Coordinates of C-alpha atoms in Angstrom, one line a residue:
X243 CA 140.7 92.5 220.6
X244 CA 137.9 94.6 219.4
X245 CA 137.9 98.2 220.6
X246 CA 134.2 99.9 222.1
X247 CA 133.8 103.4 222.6
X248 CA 131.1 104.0 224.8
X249 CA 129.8 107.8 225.0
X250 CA 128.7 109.1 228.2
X251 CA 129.3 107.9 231.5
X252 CA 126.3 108.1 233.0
X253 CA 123.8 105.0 233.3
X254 CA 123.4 104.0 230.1
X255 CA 126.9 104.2 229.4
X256 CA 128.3 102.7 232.6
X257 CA 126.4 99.9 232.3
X258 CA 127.2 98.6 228.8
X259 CA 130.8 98.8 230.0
X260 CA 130.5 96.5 232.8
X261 CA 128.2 94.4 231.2
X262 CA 131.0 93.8 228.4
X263 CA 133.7 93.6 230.4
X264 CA 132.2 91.2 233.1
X265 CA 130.8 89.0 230.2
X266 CA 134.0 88.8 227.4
X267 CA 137.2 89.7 227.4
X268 CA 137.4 90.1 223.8
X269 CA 137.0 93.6 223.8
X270 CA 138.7 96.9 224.9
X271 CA 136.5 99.3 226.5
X272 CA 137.2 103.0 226.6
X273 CA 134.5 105.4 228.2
X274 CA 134.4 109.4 227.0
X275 CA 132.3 111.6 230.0
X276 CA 132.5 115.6 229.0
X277 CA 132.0 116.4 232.7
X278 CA 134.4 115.5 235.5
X279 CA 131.8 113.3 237.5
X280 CA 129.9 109.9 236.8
X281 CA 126.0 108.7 236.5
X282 CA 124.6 111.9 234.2
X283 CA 121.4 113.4 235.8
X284 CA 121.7 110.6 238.3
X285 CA 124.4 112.2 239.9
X286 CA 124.6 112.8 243.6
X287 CA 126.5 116.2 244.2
X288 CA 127.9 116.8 247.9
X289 CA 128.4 120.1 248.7
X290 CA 130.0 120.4 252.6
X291 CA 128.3 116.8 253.4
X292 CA 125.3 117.7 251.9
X293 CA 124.4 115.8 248.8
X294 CA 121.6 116.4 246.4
X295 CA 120.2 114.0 244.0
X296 CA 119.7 115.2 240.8
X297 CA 115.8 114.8 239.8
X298 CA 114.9 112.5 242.5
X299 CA 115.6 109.1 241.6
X300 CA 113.3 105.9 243.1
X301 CA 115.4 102.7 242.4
X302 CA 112.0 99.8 241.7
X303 CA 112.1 97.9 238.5
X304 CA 109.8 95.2 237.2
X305 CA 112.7 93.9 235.5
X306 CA 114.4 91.2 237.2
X307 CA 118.2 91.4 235.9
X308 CA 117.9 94.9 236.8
X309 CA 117.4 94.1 240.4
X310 CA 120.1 91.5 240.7
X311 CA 122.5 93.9 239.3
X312 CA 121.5 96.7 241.6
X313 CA 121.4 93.7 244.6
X314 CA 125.2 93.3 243.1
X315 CA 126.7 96.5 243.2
X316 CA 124.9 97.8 246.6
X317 CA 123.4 94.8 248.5
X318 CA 119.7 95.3 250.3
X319 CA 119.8 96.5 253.6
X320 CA 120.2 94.0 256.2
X321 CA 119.2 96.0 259.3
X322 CA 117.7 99.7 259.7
X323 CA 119.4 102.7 258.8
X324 CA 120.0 105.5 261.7
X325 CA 116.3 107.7 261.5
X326 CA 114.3 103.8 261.2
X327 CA 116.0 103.5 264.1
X328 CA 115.4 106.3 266.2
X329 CA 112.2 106.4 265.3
X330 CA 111.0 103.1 265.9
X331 CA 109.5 102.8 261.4
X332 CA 110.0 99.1 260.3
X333 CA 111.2 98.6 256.6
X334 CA 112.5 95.5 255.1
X335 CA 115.2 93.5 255.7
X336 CA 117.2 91.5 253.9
X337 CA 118.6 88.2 255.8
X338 CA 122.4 88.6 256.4
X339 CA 122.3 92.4 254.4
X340 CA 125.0 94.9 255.5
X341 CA 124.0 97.5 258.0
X342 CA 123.7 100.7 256.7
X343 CA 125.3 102.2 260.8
X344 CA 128.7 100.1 259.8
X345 CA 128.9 99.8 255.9
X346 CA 128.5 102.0 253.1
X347 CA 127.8 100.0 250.2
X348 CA 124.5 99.4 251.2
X349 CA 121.1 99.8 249.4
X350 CA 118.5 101.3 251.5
X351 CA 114.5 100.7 251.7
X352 CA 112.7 103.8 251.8
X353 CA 109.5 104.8 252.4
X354 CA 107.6 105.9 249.2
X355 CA 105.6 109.6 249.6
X356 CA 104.8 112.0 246.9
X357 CA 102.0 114.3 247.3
X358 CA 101.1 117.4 245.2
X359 CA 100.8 121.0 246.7
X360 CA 98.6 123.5 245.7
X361 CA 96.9 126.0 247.1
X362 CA 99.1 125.5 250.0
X363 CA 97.4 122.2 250.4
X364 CA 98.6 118.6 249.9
X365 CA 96.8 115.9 247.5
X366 CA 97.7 112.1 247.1
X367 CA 99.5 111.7 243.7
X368 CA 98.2 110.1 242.1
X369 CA 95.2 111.4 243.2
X370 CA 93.3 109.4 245.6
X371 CA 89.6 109.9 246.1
X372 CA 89.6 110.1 250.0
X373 CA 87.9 112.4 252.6
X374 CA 90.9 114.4 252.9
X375 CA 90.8 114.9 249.0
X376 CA 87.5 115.7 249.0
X377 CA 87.7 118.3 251.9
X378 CA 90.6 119.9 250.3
X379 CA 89.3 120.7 247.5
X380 CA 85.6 121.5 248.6
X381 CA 82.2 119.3 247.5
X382 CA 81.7 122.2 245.2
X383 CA 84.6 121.5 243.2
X384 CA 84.9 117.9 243.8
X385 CA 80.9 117.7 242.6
X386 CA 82.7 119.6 239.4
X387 CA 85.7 117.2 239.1
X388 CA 82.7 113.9 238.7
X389 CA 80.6 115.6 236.4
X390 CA 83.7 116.8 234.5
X391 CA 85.1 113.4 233.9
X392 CA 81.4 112.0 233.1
X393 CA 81.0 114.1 230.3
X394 CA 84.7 112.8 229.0
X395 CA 82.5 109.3 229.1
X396 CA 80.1 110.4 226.6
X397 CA 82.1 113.0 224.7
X398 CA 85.9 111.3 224.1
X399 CA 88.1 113.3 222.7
X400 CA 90.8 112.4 219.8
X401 CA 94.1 112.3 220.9
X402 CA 96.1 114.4 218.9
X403 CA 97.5 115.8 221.9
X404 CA 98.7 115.4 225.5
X405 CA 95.8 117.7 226.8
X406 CA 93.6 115.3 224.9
X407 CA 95.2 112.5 226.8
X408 CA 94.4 114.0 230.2
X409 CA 90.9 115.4 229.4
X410 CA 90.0 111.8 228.3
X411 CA 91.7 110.4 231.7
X412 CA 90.6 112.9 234.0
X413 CA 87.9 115.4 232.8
X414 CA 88.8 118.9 231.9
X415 CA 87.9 119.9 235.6
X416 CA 91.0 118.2 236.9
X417 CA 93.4 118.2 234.1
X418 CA 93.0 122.4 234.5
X419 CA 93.5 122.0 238.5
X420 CA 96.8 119.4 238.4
X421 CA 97.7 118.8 235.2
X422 CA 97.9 122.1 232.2
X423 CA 99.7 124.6 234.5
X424 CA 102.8 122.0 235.6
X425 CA 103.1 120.6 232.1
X426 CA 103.5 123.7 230.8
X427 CA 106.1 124.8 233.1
X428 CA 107.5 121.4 232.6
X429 CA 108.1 121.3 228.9
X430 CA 108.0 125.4 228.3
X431 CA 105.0 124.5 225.7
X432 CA 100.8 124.5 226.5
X433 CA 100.2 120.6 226.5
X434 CA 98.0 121.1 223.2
X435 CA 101.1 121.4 221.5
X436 CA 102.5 118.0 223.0
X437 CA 102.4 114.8 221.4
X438 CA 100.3 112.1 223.5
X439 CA 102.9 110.0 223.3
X440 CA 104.2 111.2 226.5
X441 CA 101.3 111.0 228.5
X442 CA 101.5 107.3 227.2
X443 CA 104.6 106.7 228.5
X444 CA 105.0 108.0 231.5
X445 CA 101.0 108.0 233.1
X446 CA 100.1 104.1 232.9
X447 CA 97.4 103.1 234.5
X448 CA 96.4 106.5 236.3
X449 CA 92.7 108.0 235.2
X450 CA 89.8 109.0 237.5
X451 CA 88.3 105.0 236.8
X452 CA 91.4 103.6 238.3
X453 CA 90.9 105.9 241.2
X454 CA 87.1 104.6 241.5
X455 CA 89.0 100.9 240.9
X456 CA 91.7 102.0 243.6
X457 CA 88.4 103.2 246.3
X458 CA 86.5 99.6 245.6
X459 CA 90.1 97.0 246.3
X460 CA 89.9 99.0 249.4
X461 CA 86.7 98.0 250.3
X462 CA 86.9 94.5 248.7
X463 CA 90.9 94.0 249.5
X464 CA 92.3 90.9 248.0
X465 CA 95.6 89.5 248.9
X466 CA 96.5 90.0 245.2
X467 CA 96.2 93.7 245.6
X468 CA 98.3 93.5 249.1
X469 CA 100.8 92.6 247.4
X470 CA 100.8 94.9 244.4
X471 CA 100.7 97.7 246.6
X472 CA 103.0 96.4 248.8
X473 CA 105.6 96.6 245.9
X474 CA 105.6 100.2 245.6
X475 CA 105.6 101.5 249.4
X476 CA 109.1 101.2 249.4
X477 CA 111.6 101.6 246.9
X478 CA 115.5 101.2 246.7
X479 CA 117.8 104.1 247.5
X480 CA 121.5 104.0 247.7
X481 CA 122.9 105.5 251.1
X482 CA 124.2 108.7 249.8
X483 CA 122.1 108.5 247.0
X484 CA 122.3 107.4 243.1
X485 CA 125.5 108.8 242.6
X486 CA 127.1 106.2 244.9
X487 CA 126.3 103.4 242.1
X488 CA 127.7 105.2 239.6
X489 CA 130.9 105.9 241.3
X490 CA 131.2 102.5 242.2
X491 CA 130.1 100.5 238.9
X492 CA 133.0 103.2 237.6
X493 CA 135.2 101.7 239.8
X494 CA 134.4 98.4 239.0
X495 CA 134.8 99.1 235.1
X496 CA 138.6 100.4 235.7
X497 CA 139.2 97.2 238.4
X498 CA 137.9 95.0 235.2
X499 CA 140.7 96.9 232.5
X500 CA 138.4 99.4 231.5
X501 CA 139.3 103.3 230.7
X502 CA 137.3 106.3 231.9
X503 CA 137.9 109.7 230.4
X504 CA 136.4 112.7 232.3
X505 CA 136.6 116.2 231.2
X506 CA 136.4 114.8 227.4
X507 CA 133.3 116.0 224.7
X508 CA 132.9 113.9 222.1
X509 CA 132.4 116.6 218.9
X510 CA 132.5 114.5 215.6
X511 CA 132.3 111.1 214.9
X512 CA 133.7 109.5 211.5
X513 CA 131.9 107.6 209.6
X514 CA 132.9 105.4 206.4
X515 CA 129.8 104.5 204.8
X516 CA 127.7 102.5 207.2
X517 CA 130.3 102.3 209.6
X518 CA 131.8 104.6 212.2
X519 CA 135.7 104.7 212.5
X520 CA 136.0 106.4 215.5
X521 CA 135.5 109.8 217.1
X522 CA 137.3 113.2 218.0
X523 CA 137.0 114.4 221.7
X524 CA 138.4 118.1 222.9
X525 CA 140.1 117.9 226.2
X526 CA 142.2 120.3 228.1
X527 CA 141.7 122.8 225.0
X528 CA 143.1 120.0 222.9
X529 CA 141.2 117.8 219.7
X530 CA 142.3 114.3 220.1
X531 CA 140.8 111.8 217.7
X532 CA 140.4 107.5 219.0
X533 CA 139.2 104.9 216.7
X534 CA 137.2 102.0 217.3
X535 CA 135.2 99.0 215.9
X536 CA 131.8 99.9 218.0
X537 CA 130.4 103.0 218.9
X538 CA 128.0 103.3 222.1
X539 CA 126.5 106.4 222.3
X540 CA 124.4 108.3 225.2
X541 CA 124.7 111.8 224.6
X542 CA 121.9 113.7 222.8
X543 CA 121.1 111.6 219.7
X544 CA 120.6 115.3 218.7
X545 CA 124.6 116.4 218.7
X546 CA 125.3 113.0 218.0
X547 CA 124.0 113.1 214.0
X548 CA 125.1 116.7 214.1
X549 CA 128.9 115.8 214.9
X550 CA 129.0 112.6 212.5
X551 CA 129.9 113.5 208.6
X552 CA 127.8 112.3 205.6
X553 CA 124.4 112.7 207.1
X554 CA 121.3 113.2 204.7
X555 CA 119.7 116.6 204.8
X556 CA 116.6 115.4 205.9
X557 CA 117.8 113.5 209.0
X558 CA 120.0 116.2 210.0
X559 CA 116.6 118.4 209.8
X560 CA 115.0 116.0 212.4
X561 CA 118.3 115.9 214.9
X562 CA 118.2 119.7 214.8
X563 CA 114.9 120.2 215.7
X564 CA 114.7 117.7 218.5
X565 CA 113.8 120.2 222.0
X566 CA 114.8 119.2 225.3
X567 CA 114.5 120.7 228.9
X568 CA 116.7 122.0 230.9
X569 CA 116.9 121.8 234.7
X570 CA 118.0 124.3 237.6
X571 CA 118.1 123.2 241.2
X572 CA 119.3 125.0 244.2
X573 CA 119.6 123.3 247.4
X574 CA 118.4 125.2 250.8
X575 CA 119.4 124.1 253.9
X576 CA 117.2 125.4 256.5
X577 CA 116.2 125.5 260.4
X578 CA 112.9 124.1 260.2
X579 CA 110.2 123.6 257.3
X580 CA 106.8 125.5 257.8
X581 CA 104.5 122.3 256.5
X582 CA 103.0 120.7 258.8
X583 CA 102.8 117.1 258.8
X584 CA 99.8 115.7 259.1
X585 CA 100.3 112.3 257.9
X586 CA 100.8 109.0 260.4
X587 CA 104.3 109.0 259.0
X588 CA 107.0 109.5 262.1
X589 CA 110.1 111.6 260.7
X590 CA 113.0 113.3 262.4
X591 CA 111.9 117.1 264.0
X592 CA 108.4 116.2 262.4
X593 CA 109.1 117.1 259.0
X594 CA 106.9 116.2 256.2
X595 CA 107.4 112.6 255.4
X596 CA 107.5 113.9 251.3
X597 CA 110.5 112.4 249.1
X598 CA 109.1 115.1 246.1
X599 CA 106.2 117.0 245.8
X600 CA 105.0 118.7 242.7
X601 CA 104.1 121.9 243.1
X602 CA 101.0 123.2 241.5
X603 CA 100.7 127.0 242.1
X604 CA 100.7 129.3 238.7
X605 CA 102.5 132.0 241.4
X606 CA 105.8 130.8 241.4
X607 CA 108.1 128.7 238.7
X608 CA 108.8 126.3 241.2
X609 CA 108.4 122.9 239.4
X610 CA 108.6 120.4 242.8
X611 CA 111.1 120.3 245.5
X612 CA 112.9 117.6 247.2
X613 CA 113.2 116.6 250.8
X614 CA 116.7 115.0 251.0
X615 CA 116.1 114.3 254.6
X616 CA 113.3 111.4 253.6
X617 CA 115.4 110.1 250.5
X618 CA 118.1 108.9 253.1
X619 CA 119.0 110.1 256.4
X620 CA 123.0 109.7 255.4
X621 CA 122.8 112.9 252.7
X622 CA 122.2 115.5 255.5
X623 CA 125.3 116.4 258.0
X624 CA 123.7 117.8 260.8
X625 CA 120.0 115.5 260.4
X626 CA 118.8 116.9 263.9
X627 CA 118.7 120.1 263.6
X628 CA 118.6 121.3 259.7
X629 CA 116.5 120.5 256.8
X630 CA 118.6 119.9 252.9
X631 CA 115.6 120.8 251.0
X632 CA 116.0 120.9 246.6
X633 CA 114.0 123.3 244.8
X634 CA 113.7 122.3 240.9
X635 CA 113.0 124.1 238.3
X636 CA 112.6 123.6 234.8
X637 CA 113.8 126.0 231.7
X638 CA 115.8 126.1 228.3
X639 CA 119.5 126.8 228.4
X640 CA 120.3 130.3 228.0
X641 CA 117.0 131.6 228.4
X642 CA 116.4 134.3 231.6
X643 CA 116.4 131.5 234.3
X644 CA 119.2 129.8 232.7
X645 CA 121.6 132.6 232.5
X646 CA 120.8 134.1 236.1
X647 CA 124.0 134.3 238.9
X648 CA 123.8 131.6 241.2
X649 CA 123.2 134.1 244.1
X650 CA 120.0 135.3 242.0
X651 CA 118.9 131.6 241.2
X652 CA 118.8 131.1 244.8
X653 CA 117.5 134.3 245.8
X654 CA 114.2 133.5 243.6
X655 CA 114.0 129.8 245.3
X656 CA 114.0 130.9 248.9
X657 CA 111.5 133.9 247.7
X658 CA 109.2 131.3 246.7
X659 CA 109.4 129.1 249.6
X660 CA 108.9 131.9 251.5
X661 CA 105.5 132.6 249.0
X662 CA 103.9 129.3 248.9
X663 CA 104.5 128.8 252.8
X664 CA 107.5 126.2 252.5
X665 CA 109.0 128.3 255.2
X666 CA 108.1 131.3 257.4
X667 CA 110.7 133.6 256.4
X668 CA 114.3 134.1 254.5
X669 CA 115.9 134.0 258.0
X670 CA 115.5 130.3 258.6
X671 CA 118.2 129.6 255.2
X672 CA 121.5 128.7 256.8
X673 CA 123.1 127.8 253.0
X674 CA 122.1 127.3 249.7
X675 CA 124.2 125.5 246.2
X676 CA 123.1 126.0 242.7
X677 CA 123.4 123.4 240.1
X678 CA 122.3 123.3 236.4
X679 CA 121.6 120.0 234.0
X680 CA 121.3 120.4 230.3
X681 CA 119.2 118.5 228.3
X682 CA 117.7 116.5 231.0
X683 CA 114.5 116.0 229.3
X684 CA 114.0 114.9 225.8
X685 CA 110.8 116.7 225.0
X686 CA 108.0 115.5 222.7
X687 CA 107.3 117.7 220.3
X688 CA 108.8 120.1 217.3
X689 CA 110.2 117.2 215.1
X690 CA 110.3 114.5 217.6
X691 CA 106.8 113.2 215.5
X692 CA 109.7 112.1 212.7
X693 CA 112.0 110.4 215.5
X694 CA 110.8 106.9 213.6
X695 CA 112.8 108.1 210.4
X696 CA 115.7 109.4 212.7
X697 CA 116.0 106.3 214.3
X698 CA 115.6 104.1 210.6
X699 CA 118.5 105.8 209.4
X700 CA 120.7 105.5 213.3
X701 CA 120.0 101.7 212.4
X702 CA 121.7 101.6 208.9
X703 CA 125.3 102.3 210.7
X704 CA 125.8 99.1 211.7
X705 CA 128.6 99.2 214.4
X706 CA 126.3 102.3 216.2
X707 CA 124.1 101.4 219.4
X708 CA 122.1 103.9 220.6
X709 CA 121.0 103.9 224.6
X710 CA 119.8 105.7 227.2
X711 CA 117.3 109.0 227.8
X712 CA 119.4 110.9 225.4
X713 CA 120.7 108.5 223.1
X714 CA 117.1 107.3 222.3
X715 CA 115.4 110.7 222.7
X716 CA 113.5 109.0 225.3
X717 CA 112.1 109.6 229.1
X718 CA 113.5 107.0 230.0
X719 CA 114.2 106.2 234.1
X720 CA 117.2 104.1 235.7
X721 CA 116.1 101.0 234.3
X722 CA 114.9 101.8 231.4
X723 CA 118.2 103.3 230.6
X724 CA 120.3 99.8 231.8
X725 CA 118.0 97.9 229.4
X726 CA 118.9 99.2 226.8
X727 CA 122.7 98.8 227.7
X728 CA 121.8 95.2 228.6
X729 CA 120.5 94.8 225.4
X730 CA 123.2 96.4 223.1
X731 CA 125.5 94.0 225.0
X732 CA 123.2 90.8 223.8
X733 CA 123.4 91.9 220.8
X734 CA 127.3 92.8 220.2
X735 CA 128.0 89.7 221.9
X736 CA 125.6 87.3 220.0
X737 CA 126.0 89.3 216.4
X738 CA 122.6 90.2 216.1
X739 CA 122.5 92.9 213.8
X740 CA 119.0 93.7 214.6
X741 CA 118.5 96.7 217.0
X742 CA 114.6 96.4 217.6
X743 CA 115.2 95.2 220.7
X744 CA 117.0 97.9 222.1
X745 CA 114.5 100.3 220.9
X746 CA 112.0 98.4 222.3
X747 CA 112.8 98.9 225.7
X748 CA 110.1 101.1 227.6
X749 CA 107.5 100.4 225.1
X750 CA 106.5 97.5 226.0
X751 CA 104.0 96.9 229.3
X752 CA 106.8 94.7 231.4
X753 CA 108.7 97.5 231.5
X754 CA 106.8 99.8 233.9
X755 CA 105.7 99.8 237.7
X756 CA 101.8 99.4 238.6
X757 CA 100.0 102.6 239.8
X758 CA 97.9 101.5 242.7

């Protein structure tokens, strides 16, 4: 029996173990995670009933296995969770689904909202051209916006960078209103200095000509475009949020034979040649070394190279000078929200109807914040009568921010809520946890321009699979992250010794939602 070590217990690394273990039984699977809790940044963390969701996570994937294995683990909704309920809001149903009132394992259908705030106002995102657009932001400016973008129509830009990328997409007008100011506090760097590649990835489909495209299918609707749009008014969402599906594919891995390891970090990793022997893990202040015929790694493809002997210079240049993002959170739990909601959405106490809204405002480092009332009505305790609100903010571990108490972290949150008009004042705050993520974001600059080489060289080790956000220095979401998994597991189970595939995943069109 053929021994897998699978680093990281979070997605990516969850899912290749199930999928081996559910498919073979020619292999022993062992799973290292350096914290004590499962699914990564797609964690759910309760604290006294209320849980946070870390990042905001939509389940919806173009990528059929995907969606059966989610349909697996946490079936589709057969009848209306508690607020649908009360409130008289339809979503779908799935024939003979659990109910979410009697069952836990349950996938919810949620209503999909984000909206961006600035200037205390709220704008469609993406941005919509509608009369409330327009009003909000004045026939002045909107007058500016058009000409803006029809002047990127005669005079393209080359895209060297990701400003270039929005300019070209949006006119300079708009890219300096919703775009330069939250990318920068995003990735800590001016976008200028931030390979297009990103932009690429992660904003198909979205320019001010799709907008004008968007305005016209509303005049001339189709049934086609019915139901494209229709695919992305709801999304997925497990009742007490993504952390529930880890815990539970977990659970499934140890029913199946498989070991989970909490608490242990993979250091080093020992490699023969082209092929890894096994690795060395510290836990409870102790170095304990495991070997193994296959190595699956998640964590940073950064400290990855940099724990694994016999590395060339040059690639161990790249590794080190990979950047990520790290991410702060605090969760507020409050009386009442000051935002008034204005949409046609009905909500519990009348609360926005937002699941995340980017905030735009170069006053405050707020990055967005999260309504985890909206995401599910089963994270809040007391739903009636109290908001569980999630302020995120993005910085670089160890930096001011980083290296703040908790009780100042929080104290600089609920000052900004206070600021932008989240709420009228500190005395609404009933409770507040603090929570911090390193490396959550792979970042796309410094040496990430060399990843190419990086990833050339990961390939010669032949018993080494790279997955996941981390493990492929990529932004990967959910999905993305399980495709990979699904297709190191083709691979180790067919013999194919060529890992294209995997590294294919979210680069190809198939992979990504429609923007409507």
């Amino acid at each position: 029996m053929k021994k897998v070590i699978i680093i990281g217990a979070g997605p990516a690394g969850l899912t290749a173990a199930y999928e081996l273990l559910s498919k073979s039984n020619e292999y022993e699977v062992t799973v290292f995670e350096e914290s004590d809790c499962f699914g990564g940044i797609s964690r759910t963390v309760n604290y006294k009933g209320n849980r946070m969701d870390m990042g905001g996570h939509r389940f919806f994937s173009k990528v059929p296995e995907v969606n059966e294995w989610w349909e697996k683990m946490l079936p589709a909704q057969g009848a209306l969770p508690y607020d649908d309920v009360v409130l008289g809001r339809t979503s779908t149903l799935r024939e003979g689904g659990p109910d979410p009132e009697k069952t836990d394992r349950v996938m919810l259908r949620r209503n999909r909202l984000s909206r961006i705030f600035f200037n205390r106002k709220f704008f469609d995102y993406p941005i919509s051209l509608k009369p409330e657009t327009i009003k909000n932001m004045g026939l002045v400016t909107t007058a500016k916006v058009g000409f803006s973008y029809l002047k990127t129509l005669v005079f393209r830009r080359k895209e060297n960078s990701l400003e270039d990328f929005y300019i070209n997409r949006f006119g300079k007008k708009l890219y300096s209103m919703f775009f330069e100011n939250y990318t920068e506090n995003l990735w800590g760097r001016h976008p200028s200095e931030i390979s297009p590649e990103w932009g690429a990835q992660r904003v198909k489909g979205i320019s001010i000509s799709a907008v004008l495209k968007d305005v016209l299918g509303k005049v001339f609707k189709s049934k086609n475009r019915k139901v494209e749009t229709s695919l992305i008014e709801e999304f997925s969402y497990p009742k007490f949020g993504p952390g529930q599906l880890w815990e539970l594919t977990a659970s499934e891995i140890e029913k199946m034979g498989g070991a989970i390891i909490k608490n242990a970090k993979v250091t080093k990793l020992v490699k023969d040649g082209s092929i890894l022997k096994g690795v060395i893990y510290e836990k409870d202040g102790k170095e304990l070394n495991t070997e193994g015929d296959i190595v699956i790694s998640s964590m940073p493809v950064k400290d990855l190279v940099e724990g694994m002997n016999g590395v060339p210079e040059d690639i161990s240049e790249i590794a080190k000078g990979l950047p990520y993002r790290d991410y702060m959170t605090v969760g507020v739990l409050v009386k009442e929200l000051a935002l008034e909601n204005k949409t046609k959405i009905k909500t519990l106490g009348n609360i926005v109807p937002d699941n995340w809204v980017y905030v735009h405002d170069k006053s405050v480092k707020m990055g967005r914040f999260q309504v985890y009332n909206n995401w599910s009505p089963y994270m809040v305790k007391d739903l009636e009568n109290t908001v569980w609100v999630g302020l995120e903010y993005f910085c670089n571990e160890g930096d001011g921010m980083w290296s703040m108490t908790d009780d100042e972290f929080a104290a600089l949150g609920i000052r900004e809520m206070v600021k932008i008009g989240l709420i009228s004042s500190e005395s609404v705050v009933l409770d507040n946890h603090v929570e911090r993520v390193k490396k959550a974001y792979p970042a796309y600059f410094d040496t990430y321009e060399r990843m190419g080489e990086l990833r050339d060289y990961l390939n010669t080790i032949d018993n080494l699979y790279c997955v996941g956000r981390n493990g492929q220095h990529r932004y990967n979401n959910i999905d993305h992250s399980m495709c990979t998994s699904f297709e190191t597991v083709k691979n180790i189970l067919s013999g194919s010794k060529d890992k294209s595939n995997i590294w294919n995943v979210n680069t190809e069109k198939e992979y990504h939602e429609k923007q409507s």
